[in-house]
Amino acid sequence: MVVYSFYIFDRHTECIYNKRWIPRPTSGGSVPARPPTEISNGEVNGGGRQRYGALSVADDAKLIFGTIFSLRNMVRKLGGPDDNFISFRTGQYKLHYYETPTNIKFVMLTDIKTNNLRIVLHQIYVNLYVEFVVKNPLSPVEHPGGEGVNNELFELGLESFINAAL
């Protein structure tokens, strides 16, 4: 299984964390010949406007959030309030979604052959996000203006969890 990227959105629709392991495939179906890119908190080379393909990191996060927002609302309108949006698949990638009771949204993009990762995203929330971000007295409760999760233990834990679990 290949993990392309991981996003965390807060309840104010801000992307508070993102990380890319390898680039997503292009529309032609092949992976670009660029080296893997790691991006955390949307800040690369001192700014959040790092270009990835034709989109900046901030624009990419906005498109991901808009997609999950629209699909989640469509599932709730068509299926009722008890139905949940879990994932969707295109020809190039699969998007996995988990929303916490506090409206923190976890999104992971993987290859299309990957099974449902809702349990994995829940484990990332419980074992990493809550332990290293929520329980950290130095971490802000709110993330105004897109101020991201800046916690080295969380990043190291996420990296090792992804490598071990997947």
PDB file of C-alpha atoms in Angstrom:
ATOM      1  CA  MET A   1       0.000   0.000   0.000  1.00  0.00           C
ATOM      2  CA  VAL A   2       1.191   3.488  -0.849  1.00  0.00           C
ATOM      3  CA  VAL A   3       0.281   6.565   1.195  1.00  0.00           C
ATOM      4  CA  TYR A   4       0.379   9.779  -0.799  1.00  0.00           C
ATOM      5  CA  SER A   5      -0.582  12.391   1.774  1.00  0.00           C
ATOM      6  CA  PHE A   6      -2.265  13.059   5.118  1.00  0.00           C
ATOM      7  CA  TYR A   7      -4.273  16.106   6.241  1.00  0.00           C
ATOM      8  CA  ILE A   8      -5.849  17.310   9.489  1.00  0.00           C
ATOM      9  CA  PHE A   9      -8.521  20.023   9.376  1.00  0.00           C
ATOM     10  CA  ASP A  10      -9.862  21.791  12.460  1.00  0.00           C
ATOM     11  CA  ARG A  11     -13.491  22.708  13.090  1.00  0.00           C
ATOM     12  CA  HIS A  12     -12.912  26.130  11.503  1.00  0.00           C
ATOM     13  CA  THR A  13     -12.033  24.531   8.132  1.00  0.00           C
ATOM     14  CA  GLU A  14      -8.330  25.363   8.468  1.00  0.00           C
ATOM     15  CA  CYS A  15      -5.718  22.809   7.450  1.00  0.00           C
ATOM     16  CA  ILE A  16      -3.681  22.485  10.640  1.00  0.00           C
ATOM     17  CA  TYR A  17      -1.402  19.684   9.439  1.00  0.00           C
ATOM     18  CA  ASN A  18      -0.440  18.129   6.139  1.00  0.00           C
ATOM     19  CA  LYS A  19       2.286  15.805   5.051  1.00  0.00           C
ATOM     20  CA  ARG A  20       3.169  14.211   1.735  1.00  0.00           C
ATOM     21  CA  TRP A  21       5.125  11.016   1.462  1.00  0.00           C
ATOM     22  CA  ILE A  22       5.143  10.683  -2.324  1.00  0.00           C
ATOM     23  CA  PRO A  23       3.407  12.701  -5.027  1.00  0.00           C
ATOM     24  CA  ARG A  24      -0.045  11.644  -6.168  1.00  0.00           C
ATOM     25  CA  PRO A  25      -0.224  10.247  -9.670  1.00  0.00           C
ATOM     26  CA  THR A  26      -0.977  12.688 -12.436  1.00  0.00           C
ATOM     27  CA  SER A  27      -3.971  12.348 -14.711  1.00  0.00           C
ATOM     28  CA  GLY A  28      -1.824  10.317 -17.103  1.00  0.00           C
ATOM     29  CA  GLY A  29      -1.556   7.597 -14.461  1.00  0.00           C
ATOM     30  CA  SER A  30       2.176   7.835 -13.881  1.00  0.00           C
ATOM     31  CA  VAL A  31       4.008   9.284 -10.913  1.00  0.00           C
ATOM     32  CA  PRO A  32       6.121  12.359 -11.713  1.00  0.00           C
ATOM     33  CA  ALA A  33       9.867  11.805 -11.817  1.00  0.00           C
ATOM     34  CA  ARG A  34      10.448  14.188  -8.918  1.00  0.00           C
ATOM     35  CA  PRO A  35      11.853  13.045  -5.589  1.00  0.00           C
ATOM     36  CA  PRO A  36       9.384  12.484  -2.715  1.00  0.00           C
ATOM     37  CA  THR A  37       8.334  15.686  -1.005  1.00  0.00           C
ATOM     38  CA  GLU A  38       7.668  16.109   2.687  1.00  0.00           C
ATOM     39  CA  ILE A  39       5.574  19.089   3.677  1.00  0.00           C
ATOM     40  CA  SER A  40       4.414  19.807   7.205  1.00  0.00           C
ATOM     41  CA  ASN A  41       2.106  22.574   8.332  1.00  0.00           C
ATOM     42  CA  GLY A  42       2.049  24.135   4.868  1.00  0.00           C
ATOM     43  CA  GLU A  43       5.352  25.914   5.425  1.00  0.00           C
ATOM     44  CA  VAL A  44       8.200  25.105   3.076  1.00  0.00           C
ATOM     45  CA  ASN A  45      11.184  27.363   2.544  1.00  0.00           C
ATOM     46  CA  GLY A  46       9.711  29.961   4.898  1.00  0.00           C
ATOM     47  CA  GLY A  47       6.313  30.253   3.243  1.00  0.00           C
ATOM     48  CA  GLY A  48       3.127  28.337   2.642  1.00  0.00           C
ATOM     49  CA  ARG A  49       3.117  28.816  -1.143  1.00  0.00           C
ATOM     50  CA  GLN A  50       5.249  25.819  -2.168  1.00  0.00           C
ATOM     51  CA  ARG A  51       4.177  24.716  -5.628  1.00  0.00           C
ATOM     52  CA  TYR A  52       3.059  21.129  -6.165  1.00  0.00           C
ATOM     53  CA  GLY A  53       2.177  20.480  -9.736  1.00  0.00           C
ATOM     54  CA  ALA A  54      -0.170  23.294 -10.669  1.00  0.00           C
ATOM     55  CA  LEU A  55      -1.439  23.940  -7.111  1.00  0.00           C
ATOM     56  CA  SER A  56       0.137  25.459  -4.029  1.00  0.00           C
ATOM     57  CA  VAL A  57       0.022  23.536  -0.767  1.00  0.00           C
ATOM     58  CA  ALA A  58      -2.684  25.854   0.585  1.00  0.00           C
ATOM     59  CA  ASP A  59      -4.795  25.492  -2.568  1.00  0.00           C
ATOM     60  CA  ASP A  60      -4.394  21.709  -2.498  1.00  0.00           C
ATOM     61  CA  ALA A  61      -5.617  21.595   1.119  1.00  0.00           C
ATOM     62  CA  LYS A  62      -8.591  23.816   0.242  1.00  0.00           C
ATOM     63  CA  LEU A  63      -9.572  21.516  -2.608  1.00  0.00           C
ATOM     64  CA  ILE A  64      -9.306  18.448  -0.366  1.00  0.00           C
ATOM     65  CA  PHE A  65     -11.467  20.108   2.299  1.00  0.00           C
ATOM     66  CA  GLY A  66     -14.020  21.247  -0.280  1.00  0.00           C
ATOM     67  CA  THR A  67     -14.245  17.726  -1.635  1.00  0.00           C
ATOM     68  CA  ILE A  68     -14.836  16.096   1.756  1.00  0.00           C
ATOM     69  CA  PHE A  69     -17.254  18.846   2.797  1.00  0.00           C
ATOM     70  CA  SER A  70     -19.349  18.397  -0.349  1.00  0.00           C
ATOM     71  CA  LEU A  71     -19.321  14.601  -0.272  1.00  0.00           C
ATOM     72  CA  ARG A  72     -20.122  14.467   3.444  1.00  0.00           C
ATOM     73  CA  ASN A  73     -23.106  16.793   2.984  1.00  0.00           C
ATOM     74  CA  MET A  74     -24.329  14.858  -0.046  1.00  0.00           C
ATOM     75  CA  VAL A  75     -24.149  11.544   1.866  1.00  0.00           C
ATOM     76  CA  ARG A  76     -26.096  13.029   4.782  1.00  0.00           C
ATOM     77  CA  LYS A  77     -28.794  14.473   2.513  1.00  0.00           C
ATOM     78  CA  LEU A  78     -29.220  11.351   0.415  1.00  0.00           C
ATOM     79  CA  GLY A  79     -28.836   8.749   3.152  1.00  0.00           C
ATOM     80  CA  GLY A  80     -30.066  10.486   6.262  1.00  0.00           C
ATOM     81  CA  PRO A  81     -28.352  11.743   9.408  1.00  0.00           C
ATOM     82  CA  ASP A  82     -27.158   8.284  10.448  1.00  0.00           C
ATOM     83  CA  ASP A  83     -25.107   7.666   7.291  1.00  0.00           C
ATOM     84  CA  ASN A  84     -21.432   8.611   7.252  1.00  0.00           C
ATOM     85  CA  PHE A  85     -18.982   9.446   4.502  1.00  0.00           C
ATOM     86  CA  ILE A  86     -16.021   7.075   4.892  1.00  0.00           C
ATOM     87  CA  SER A  87     -14.052   7.093   1.635  1.00  0.00           C
ATOM     88  CA  PHE A  88     -14.190   7.506  -2.108  1.00  0.00           C
ATOM     89  CA  ARG A  89     -12.051   6.251  -4.952  1.00  0.00           C
ATOM     90  CA  THR A  90     -11.023   7.701  -8.280  1.00  0.00           C
ATOM     91  CA  GLY A  91      -8.909   6.120 -10.990  1.00  0.00           C
ATOM     92  CA  GLN A  92      -5.692   7.431  -9.408  1.00  0.00           C
ATOM     93  CA  TYR A  93      -6.195   7.504  -5.625  1.00  0.00           C
ATOM     94  CA  LYS A  94      -8.492   6.682  -2.726  1.00  0.00           C
ATOM     95  CA  LEU A  95      -9.457   9.278  -0.108  1.00  0.00           C
ATOM     96  CA  HIS A  96     -10.102   8.003   3.439  1.00  0.00           C
ATOM     97  CA  TYR A  97     -11.987  10.200   5.914  1.00  0.00           C
ATOM     98  CA  TYR A  98     -12.505  10.198   9.675  1.00  0.00           C
ATOM     99  CA  GLU A  99     -14.268  12.931  11.666  1.00  0.00           C
ATOM    100  CA  THR A 100     -14.012  13.148  15.445  1.00  0.00           C
ATOM    101  CA  PRO A 101     -16.835  14.227  17.788  1.00  0.00           C
ATOM    102  CA  THR A 102     -15.074  17.616  18.078  1.00  0.00           C
ATOM    103  CA  ASN A 103     -15.165  18.079  14.257  1.00  0.00           C
ATOM    104  CA  ILE A 104     -11.466  17.480  13.687  1.00  0.00           C
ATOM    105  CA  LYS A 105     -11.193  15.895  10.250  1.00  0.00           C
ATOM    106  CA  PHE A 106      -8.485  13.376   9.310  1.00  0.00           C
ATOM    107  CA  VAL A 107      -7.941  12.696   5.606  1.00  0.00           C
ATOM    108  CA  MET A 108      -5.513  10.273   4.007  1.00  0.00           C
ATOM    109  CA  LEU A 109      -4.888   9.782   0.298  1.00  0.00           C
ATOM    110  CA  THR A 110      -3.618   6.351  -0.743  1.00  0.00           C
ATOM    111  CA  ASP A 111      -3.400   4.163  -3.807  1.00  0.00           C
ATOM    112  CA  ILE A 112      -6.633   2.648  -5.094  1.00  0.00           C
ATOM    113  CA  LYS A 113      -5.897  -0.901  -3.913  1.00  0.00           C
ATOM    114  CA  THR A 114      -5.976   0.076  -0.240  1.00  0.00           C
ATOM    115  CA  ASN A 115      -8.805  -1.190   1.958  1.00  0.00           C
ATOM    116  CA  ASN A 116     -10.783   1.136   4.222  1.00  0.00           C
ATOM    117  CA  LEU A 117      -8.492   3.028   6.649  1.00  0.00           C
ATOM    118  CA  ARG A 118     -11.149   4.458   8.974  1.00  0.00           C
ATOM    119  CA  ILE A 119      -9.785   2.397  11.883  1.00  0.00           C
ATOM    120  CA  VAL A 120      -6.232   3.514  11.103  1.00  0.00           C
ATOM    121  CA  LEU A 121      -7.301   7.176  11.080  1.00  0.00           C
ATOM    122  CA  HIS A 122      -9.115   6.638  14.387  1.00  0.00           C
ATOM    123  CA  GLN A 123      -5.925   5.130  15.849  1.00  0.00           C
ATOM    124  CA  ILE A 124      -3.919   8.142  14.638  1.00  0.00           C
ATOM    125  CA  TYR A 125      -6.431  10.398  16.380  1.00  0.00           C
ATOM    126  CA  VAL A 126      -6.516   8.462  19.668  1.00  0.00           C
ATOM    127  CA  ASN A 127      -2.902   7.353  19.969  1.00  0.00           C
ATOM    128  CA  LEU A 128      -1.060  10.264  18.367  1.00  0.00           C
ATOM    129  CA  TYR A 129      -3.161  13.414  18.049  1.00  0.00           C
ATOM    130  CA  VAL A 130      -4.776  13.221  21.485  1.00  0.00           C
ATOM    131  CA  GLU A 131      -1.599  12.075  23.230  1.00  0.00           C
ATOM    132  CA  PHE A 132       0.890  14.477  21.637  1.00  0.00           C
ATOM    133  CA  VAL A 133      -1.217  17.480  20.603  1.00  0.00           C
ATOM    134  CA  VAL A 134      -4.357  17.691  22.735  1.00  0.00           C
ATOM    135  CA  LYS A 135      -2.677  16.695  26.012  1.00  0.00           C
ATOM    136  CA  ASN A 136       0.342  18.940  25.364  1.00  0.00           C
ATOM    137  CA  PRO A 137       0.029  22.067  27.539  1.00  0.00           C
ATOM    138  CA  LEU A 138       2.227  24.029  25.105  1.00  0.00           C
ATOM    139  CA  SER A 139       0.031  23.245  22.106  1.00  0.00           C
ATOM    140  CA  PRO A 140      -2.702  25.782  21.344  1.00  0.00           C
ATOM    141  CA  VAL A 141      -6.303  24.672  21.799  1.00  0.00           C
ATOM    142  CA  GLU A 142      -7.403  26.566  18.699  1.00  0.00           C
ATOM    143  CA  HIS A 143      -5.308  27.040  15.591  1.00  0.00           C
ATOM    144  CA  PRO A 144      -6.111  30.605  14.441  1.00  0.00           C
ATOM    145  CA  GLY A 145      -5.216  31.561  10.908  1.00  0.00           C
ATOM    146  CA  GLY A 146      -4.151  28.063  10.020  1.00  0.00           C
ATOM    147  CA  GLU A 147      -1.432  27.885  12.677  1.00  0.00           C
ATOM    148  CA  GLY A 148      -0.625  24.259  12.364  1.00  0.00           C
ATOM    149  CA  VAL A 149       0.240  21.373  14.608  1.00  0.00           C
ATOM    150  CA  ASN A 150       3.891  21.941  15.431  1.00  0.00           C
ATOM    151  CA  ASN A 151       4.827  18.926  17.516  1.00  0.00           C
ATOM    152  CA  GLU A 152       7.904  16.859  16.779  1.00  0.00           C
ATOM    153  CA  LEU A 153       6.666  13.872  18.802  1.00  0.00           C
ATOM    154  CA  PHE A 154       3.443  13.811  16.785  1.00  0.00           C
ATOM    155  CA  GLU A 155       5.368  13.921  13.500  1.00  0.00           C
ATOM    156  CA  LEU A 156       7.774  11.166  14.556  1.00  0.00           C
ATOM    157  CA  GLY A 157       4.917   9.055  15.893  1.00  0.00           C
ATOM    158  CA  LEU A 158       2.914   9.521  12.683  1.00  0.00           C
ATOM    159  CA  GLU A 159       5.892   8.569  10.538  1.00  0.00           C
ATOM    160  CA  SER A 160       6.609   5.424  12.538  1.00  0.00           C
ATOM    161  CA  PHE A 161       2.887   4.502  12.738  1.00  0.00           C
ATOM    162  CA  ILE A 162       2.453   4.815   8.979  1.00  0.00           C
ATOM    163  CA  ASN A 163       5.587   2.772   8.316  1.00  0.00           C
ATOM    164  CA  ALA A 164       4.619   0.069  10.815  1.00  0.00           C
ATOM    165  CA  ALA A 165       0.873  -0.196  10.214  1.00  0.00           C
ATOM    166  CA  LEU A 166       0.867   0.193   6.482  1.00  0.00           C
TER     167      LEU A 166
END
